[in-house]
CSV table of C-alpha atoms in Angstrom, one decimal:
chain,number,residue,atom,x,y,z
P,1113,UNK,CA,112.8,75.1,74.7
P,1114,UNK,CA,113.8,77.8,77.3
P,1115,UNK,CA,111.8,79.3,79.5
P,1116,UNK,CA,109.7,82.4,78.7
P,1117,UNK,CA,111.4,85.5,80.2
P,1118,UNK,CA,109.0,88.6,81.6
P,1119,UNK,CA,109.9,91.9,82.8
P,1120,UNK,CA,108.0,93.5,85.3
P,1121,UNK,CA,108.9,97.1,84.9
P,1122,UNK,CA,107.7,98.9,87.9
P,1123,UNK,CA,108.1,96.6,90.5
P,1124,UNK,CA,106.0,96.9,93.4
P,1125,UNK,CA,106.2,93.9,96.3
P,1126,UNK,CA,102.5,94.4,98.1
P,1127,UNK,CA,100.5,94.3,94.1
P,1128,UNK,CA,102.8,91.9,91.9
P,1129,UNK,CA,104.5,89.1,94.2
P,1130,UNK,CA,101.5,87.0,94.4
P,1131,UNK,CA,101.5,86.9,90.4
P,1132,UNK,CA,104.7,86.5,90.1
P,1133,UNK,CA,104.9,83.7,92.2
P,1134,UNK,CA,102.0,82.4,89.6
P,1135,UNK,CA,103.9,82.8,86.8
P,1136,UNK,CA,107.5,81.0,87.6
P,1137,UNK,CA,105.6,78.1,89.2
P,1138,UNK,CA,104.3,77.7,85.5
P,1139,UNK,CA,108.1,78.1,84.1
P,1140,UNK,CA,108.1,81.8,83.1
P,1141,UNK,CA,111.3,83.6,84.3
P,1142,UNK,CA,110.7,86.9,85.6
P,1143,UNK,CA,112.9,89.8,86.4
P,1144,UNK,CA,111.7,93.1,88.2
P,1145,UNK,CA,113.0,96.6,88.2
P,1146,UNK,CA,112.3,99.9,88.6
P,1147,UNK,CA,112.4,101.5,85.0
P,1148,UNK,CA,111.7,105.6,85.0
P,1149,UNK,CA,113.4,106.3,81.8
P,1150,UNK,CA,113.7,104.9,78.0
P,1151,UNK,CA,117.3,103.9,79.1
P,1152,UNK,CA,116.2,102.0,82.1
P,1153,UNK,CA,113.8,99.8,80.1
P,1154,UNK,CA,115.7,99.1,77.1
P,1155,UNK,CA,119.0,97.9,79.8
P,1156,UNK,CA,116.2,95.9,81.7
P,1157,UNK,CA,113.7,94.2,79.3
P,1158,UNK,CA,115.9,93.9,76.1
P,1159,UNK,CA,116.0,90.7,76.1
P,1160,UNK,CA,112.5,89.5,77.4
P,1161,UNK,CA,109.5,87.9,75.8
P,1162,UNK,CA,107.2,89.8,77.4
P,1163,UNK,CA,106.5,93.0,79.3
P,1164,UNK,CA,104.3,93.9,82.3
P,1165,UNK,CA,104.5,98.1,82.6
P,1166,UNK,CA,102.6,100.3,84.8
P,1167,UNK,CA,104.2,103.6,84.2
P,1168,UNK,CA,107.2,102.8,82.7
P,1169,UNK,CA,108.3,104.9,79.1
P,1170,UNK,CA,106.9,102.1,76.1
P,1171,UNK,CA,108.3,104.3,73.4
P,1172,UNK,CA,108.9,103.6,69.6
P,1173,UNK,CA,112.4,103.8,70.8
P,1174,UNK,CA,112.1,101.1,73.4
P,1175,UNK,CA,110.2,98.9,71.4
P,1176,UNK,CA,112.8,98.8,68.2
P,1177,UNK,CA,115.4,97.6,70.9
P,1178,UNK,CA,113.1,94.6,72.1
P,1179,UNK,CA,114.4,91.7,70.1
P,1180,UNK,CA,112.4,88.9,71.1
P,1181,UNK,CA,109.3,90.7,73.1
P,1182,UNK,CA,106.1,89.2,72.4
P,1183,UNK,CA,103.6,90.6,74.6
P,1184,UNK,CA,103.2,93.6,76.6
P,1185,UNK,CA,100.6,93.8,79.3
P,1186,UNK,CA,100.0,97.1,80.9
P,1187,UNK,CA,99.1,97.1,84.4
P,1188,UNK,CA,95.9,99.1,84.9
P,1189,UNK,CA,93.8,101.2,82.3
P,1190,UNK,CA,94.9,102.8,79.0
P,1191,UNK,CA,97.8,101.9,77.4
P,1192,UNK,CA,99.0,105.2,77.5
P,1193,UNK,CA,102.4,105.1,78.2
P,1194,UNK,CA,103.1,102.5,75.4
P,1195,UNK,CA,103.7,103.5,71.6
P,1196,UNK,CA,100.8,100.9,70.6
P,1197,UNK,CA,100.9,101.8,67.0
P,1198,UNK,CA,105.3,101.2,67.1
P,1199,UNK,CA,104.5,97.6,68.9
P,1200,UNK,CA,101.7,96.7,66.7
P,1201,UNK,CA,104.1,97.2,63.5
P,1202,UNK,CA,106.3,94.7,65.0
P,1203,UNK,CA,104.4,92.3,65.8
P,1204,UNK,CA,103.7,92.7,69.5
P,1205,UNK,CA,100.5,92.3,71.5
P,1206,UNK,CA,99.3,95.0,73.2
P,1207,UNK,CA,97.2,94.6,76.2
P,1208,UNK,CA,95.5,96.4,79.2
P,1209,UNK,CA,93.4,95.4,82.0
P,1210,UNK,CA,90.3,97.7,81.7
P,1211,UNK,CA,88.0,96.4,83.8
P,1212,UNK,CA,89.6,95.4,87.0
P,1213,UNK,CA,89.6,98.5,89.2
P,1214,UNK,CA,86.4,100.5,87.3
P,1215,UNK,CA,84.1,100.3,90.8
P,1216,UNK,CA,87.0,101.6,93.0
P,1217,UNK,CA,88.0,104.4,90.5
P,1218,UNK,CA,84.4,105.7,90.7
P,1219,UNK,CA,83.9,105.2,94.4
P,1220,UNK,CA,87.3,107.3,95.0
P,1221,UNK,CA,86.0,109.8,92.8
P,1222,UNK,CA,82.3,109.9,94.3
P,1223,UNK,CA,84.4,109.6,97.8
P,1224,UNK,CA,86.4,113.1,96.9
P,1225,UNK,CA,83.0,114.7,96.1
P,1226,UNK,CA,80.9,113.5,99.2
P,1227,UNK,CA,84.1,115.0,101.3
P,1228,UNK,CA,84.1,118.0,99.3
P,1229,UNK,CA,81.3,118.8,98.8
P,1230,UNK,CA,80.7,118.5,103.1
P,1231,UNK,CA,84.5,120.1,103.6
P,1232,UNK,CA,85.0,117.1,105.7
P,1233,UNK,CA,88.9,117.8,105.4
P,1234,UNK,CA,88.8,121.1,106.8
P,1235,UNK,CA,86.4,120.1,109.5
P,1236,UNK,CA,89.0,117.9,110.4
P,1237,UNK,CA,91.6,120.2,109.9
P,1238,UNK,CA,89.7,122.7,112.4
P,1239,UNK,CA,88.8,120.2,115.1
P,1240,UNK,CA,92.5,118.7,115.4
P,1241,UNK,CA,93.6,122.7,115.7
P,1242,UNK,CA,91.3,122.8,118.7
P,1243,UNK,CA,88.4,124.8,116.4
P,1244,UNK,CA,84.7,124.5,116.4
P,1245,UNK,CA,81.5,125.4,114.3
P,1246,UNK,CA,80.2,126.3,111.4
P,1247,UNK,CA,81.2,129.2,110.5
P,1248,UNK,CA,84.6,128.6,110.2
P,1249,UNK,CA,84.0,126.7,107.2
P,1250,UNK,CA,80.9,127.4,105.6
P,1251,UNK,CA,79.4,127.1,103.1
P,1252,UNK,CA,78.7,123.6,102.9
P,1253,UNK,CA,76.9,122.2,99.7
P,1254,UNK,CA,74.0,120.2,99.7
P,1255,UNK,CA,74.3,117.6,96.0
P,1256,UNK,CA,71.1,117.8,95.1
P,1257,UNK,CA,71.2,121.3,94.2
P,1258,UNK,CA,74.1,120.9,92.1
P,1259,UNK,CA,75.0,119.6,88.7
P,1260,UNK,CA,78.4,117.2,88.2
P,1261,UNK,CA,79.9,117.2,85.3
P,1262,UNK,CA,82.0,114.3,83.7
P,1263,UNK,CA,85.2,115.1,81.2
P,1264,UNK,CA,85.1,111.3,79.6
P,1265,UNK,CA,82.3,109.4,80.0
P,1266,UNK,CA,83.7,105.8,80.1
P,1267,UNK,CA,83.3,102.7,82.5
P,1268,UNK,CA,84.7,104.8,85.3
P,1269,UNK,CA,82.6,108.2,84.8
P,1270,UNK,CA,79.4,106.0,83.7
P,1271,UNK,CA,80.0,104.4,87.4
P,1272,UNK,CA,80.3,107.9,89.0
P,1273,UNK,CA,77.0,109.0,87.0
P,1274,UNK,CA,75.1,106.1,88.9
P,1275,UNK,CA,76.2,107.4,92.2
P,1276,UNK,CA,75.8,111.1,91.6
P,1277,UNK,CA,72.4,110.6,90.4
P,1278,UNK,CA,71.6,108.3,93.9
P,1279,UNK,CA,72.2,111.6,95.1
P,1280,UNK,CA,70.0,113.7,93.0
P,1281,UNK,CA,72.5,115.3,91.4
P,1282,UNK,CA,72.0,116.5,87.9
P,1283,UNK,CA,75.3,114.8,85.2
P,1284,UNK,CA,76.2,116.1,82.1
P,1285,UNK,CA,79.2,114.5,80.3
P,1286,UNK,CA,81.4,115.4,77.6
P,1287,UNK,CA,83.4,113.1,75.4
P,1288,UNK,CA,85.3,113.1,72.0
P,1289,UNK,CA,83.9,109.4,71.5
P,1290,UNK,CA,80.2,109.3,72.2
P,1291,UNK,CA,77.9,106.4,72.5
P,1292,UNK,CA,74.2,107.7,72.6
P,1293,UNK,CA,72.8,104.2,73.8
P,1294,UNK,CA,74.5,105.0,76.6
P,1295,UNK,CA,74.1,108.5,77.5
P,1296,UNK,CA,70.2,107.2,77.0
P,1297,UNK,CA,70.3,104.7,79.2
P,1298,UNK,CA,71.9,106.7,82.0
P,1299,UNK,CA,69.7,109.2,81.1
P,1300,UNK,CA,72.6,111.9,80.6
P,1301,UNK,CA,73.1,114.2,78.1
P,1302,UNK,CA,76.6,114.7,76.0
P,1303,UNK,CA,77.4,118.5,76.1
P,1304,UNK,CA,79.9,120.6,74.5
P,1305,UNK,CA,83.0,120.9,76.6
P,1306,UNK,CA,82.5,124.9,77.2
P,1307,UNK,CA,78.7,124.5,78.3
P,1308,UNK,CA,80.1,121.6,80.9
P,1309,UNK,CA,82.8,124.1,82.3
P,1310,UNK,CA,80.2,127.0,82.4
P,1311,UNK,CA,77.4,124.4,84.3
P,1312,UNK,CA,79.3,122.1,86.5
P,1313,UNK,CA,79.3,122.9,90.5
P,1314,UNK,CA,81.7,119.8,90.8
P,1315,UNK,CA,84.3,118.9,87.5
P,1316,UNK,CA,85.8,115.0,87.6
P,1317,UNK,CA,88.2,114.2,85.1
P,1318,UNK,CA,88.0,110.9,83.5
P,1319,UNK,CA,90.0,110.8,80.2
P,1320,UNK,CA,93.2,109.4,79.2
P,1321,UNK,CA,96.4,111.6,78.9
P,1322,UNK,CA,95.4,113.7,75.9
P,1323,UNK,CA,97.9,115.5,73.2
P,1324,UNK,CA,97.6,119.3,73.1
P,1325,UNK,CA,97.8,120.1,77.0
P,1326,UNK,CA,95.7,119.8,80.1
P,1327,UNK,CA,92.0,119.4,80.1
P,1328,UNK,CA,92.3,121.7,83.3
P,1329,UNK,CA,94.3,124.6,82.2
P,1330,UNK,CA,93.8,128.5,82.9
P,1331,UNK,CA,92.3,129.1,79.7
P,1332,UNK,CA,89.4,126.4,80.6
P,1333,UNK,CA,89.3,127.1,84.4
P,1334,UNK,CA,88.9,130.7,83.1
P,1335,UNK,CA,85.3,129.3,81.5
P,1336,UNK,CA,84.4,127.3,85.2
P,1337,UNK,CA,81.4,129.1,87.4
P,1338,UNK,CA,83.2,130.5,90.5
P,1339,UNK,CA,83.4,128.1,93.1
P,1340,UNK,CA,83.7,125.2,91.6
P,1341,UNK,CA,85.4,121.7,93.1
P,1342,UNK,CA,87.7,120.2,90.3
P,1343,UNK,CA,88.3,116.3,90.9
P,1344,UNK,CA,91.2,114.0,89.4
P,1345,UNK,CA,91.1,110.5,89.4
P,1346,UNK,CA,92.5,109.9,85.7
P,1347,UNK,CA,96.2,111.2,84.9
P,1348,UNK,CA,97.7,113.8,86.6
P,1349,UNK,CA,98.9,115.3,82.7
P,1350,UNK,CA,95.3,116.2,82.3
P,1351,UNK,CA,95.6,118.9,84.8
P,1352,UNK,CA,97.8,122.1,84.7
P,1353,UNK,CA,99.0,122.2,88.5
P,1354,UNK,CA,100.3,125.6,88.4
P,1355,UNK,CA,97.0,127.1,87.3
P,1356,UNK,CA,95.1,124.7,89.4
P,1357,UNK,CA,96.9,126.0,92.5
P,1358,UNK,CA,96.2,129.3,91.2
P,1359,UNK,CA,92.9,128.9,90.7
P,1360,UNK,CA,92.8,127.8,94.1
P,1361,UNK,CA,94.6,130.8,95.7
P,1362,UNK,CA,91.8,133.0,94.1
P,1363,UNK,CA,89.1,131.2,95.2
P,1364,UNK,CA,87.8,131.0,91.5
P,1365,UNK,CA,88.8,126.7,92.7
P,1366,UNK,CA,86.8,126.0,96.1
P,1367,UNK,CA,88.5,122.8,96.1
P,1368,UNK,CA,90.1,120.1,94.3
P,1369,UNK,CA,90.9,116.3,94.9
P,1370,UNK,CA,93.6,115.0,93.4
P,1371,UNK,CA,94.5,111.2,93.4
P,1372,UNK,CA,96.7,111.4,90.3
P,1373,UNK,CA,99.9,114.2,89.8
P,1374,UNK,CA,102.2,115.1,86.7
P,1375,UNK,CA,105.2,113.8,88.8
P,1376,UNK,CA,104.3,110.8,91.0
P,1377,UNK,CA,105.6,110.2,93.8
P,1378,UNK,CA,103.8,114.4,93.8
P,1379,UNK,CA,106.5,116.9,94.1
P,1380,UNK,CA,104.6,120.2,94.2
P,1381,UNK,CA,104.1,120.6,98.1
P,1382,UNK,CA,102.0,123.9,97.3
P,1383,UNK,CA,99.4,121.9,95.8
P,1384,UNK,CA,99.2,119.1,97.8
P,1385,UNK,CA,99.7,120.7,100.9
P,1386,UNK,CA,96.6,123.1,100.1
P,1387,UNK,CA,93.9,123.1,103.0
P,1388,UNK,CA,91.5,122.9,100.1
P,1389,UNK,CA,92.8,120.1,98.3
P,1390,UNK,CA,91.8,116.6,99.4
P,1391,UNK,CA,94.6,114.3,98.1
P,1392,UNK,CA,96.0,110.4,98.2
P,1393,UNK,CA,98.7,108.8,96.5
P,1394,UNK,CA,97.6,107.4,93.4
P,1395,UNK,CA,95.2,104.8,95.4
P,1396,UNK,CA,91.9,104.9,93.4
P,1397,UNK,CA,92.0,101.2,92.5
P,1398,UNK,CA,93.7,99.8,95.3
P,1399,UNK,CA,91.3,98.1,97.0
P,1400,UNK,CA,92.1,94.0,97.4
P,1401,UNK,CA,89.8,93.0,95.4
P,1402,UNK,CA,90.9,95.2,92.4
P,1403,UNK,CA,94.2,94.3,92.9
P,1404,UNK,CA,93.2,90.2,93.0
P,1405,UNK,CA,91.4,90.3,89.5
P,1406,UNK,CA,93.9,92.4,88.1
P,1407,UNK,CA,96.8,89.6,89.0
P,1408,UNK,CA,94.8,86.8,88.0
P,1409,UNK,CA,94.2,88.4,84.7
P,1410,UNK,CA,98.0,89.5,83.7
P,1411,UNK,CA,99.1,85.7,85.0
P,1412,UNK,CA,96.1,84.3,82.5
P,1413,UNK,CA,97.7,86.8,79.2
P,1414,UNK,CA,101.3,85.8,80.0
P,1415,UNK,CA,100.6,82.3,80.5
P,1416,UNK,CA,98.7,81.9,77.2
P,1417,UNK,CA,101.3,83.7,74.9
């Protein structure tokens, strides 16, 4: 019998060669690339058993080329880059790892809104240019007094509701899927998507990459209170960059913080590069411990197929 062969699709040394030194000491052949485009994958993988993607294109396309694919395990949470409903048809399994990074997502997330929230960056900012004070960067808000509001309210956001509430912050959620057992036991109402824009202080996005344009467009920014601190730890799809940086320039935007961009690696310097913006590098769920669950979990799926 030969040897089960595995792509790895987005290959990154520091978060896959420990499982991939798993997998071919039990007899799985492994191959790694750097796949940005339908083309890429369907050179690389087309004659695999099994996939494990991160960000690479999944598409109907790619998966009518795969001859012998079996299994396709995405690494990280949502499966959205991979035509689910194509793969399912033929016969491939579809999986995700949900739950490995959910506490470092929301502690990223809280962590933009604690710095936020205190301007921490732009008191840096003005002490390494040799400033001091207050007043140079004032105001400052104090949590308590303001209300956060969730778009998606799944593992991640419910994790980010504990925190915010530590705090004394009033949450309010909006989601297309609700689960009231939920919203009961954290004690948070589901609102209409216009009455969370209206309410919210501080916005963090939570939801997969959604059809029909960004969550955070002009047109929904338009419906935000003035002054309000829009936070991204989901996909970067989910927000309109150009009208976020406008936003921004206005002041309508205090601040954002951005862990997630439509391009990655980011290539719109104006946003990035904004004193109010708080960014990092698609890190949210890069924490060691994250990364160690989320290994031994793809190594268990591959292994079993």
């Amino acid at each position: 019998m030969n040897a089960m062969k595995v792509a790895i699709t987005d290959y990154e040394y520091e978060t896959i060669s420990a499982e991939r030194a798993v997998l071919e000491a039990a007899g799985i052949e492994c191959s790694d690339f750097q796949c940005k485009t339908e083309e890429d994958v369907i050179r690389q993988a087309v004659g695999c058993d099994g996939l494990i993607v991160q960000y690479a294109p999944i598409t109907a396309r790619v998966i009518a080329a795969l001859e012998r694919c079996r299994v396709i395990v995405r690494y990280g949470i949502g499966v959205d880059n991979v035509d689910v409903a194509a793969a399912t048809a033929k016969g491939i399994f579809v999986c995700n790892v949900p739950d490995y990074g959910v506490e470092d997502v929301a502690n990223h997330a809280f962590a933009f809104l604690l710095a936020l929230a205190k301007k921490i960056p732009q008191q840096q900012a003005q002490m390494h240019s040799g400033g001091w004070g207050y007043a140079e960067i004032k105001p400052i808000t104090r949590l308590s007094c303001c209300t956060l509001g969730l778009l998606g309210f799944g593992r991640i956001p419910q994790q980010v509701c504990i925190r915010a509430k530590a705090f004394g912050m009033k949450v309010i959620a909006f989601d297309i899927y609700q689960v009231p057992v939920i919203s009961e036991q954290l004690d948070i109402p589901y609102v209409e998507m216009d009455e969370l824009l209206a309410q919210s202080d501080f916005i963090s996005v939570h939801a997969p990459a959604v059809d029909g344009g960004a969550l955070i467009s002009a047109e929904n920014i338009a419906k935000m209170k003035d002054g309000v601190v829009v936070i991204n730890t989901s996909r970067g799809t989910n927000v309109d960059e150009a009208a976020l940086l406008a936003a921004l320039e206005s002041g309508k935007v205090r601040a954002a913080g951005l862990d997630v961009y439509a391009d990655e690696p980011a290539t719109n310097a104006a946003l990035y590069s904004h004193p109010m913006v708080s960014c990092t590098p698609h890190i949210g769920a890069a924490t060691v411990e994250a990364q160690k669950r989320i290994g031994q979990e793809i190594v268990e799926i591959i292994a079993a197929m």
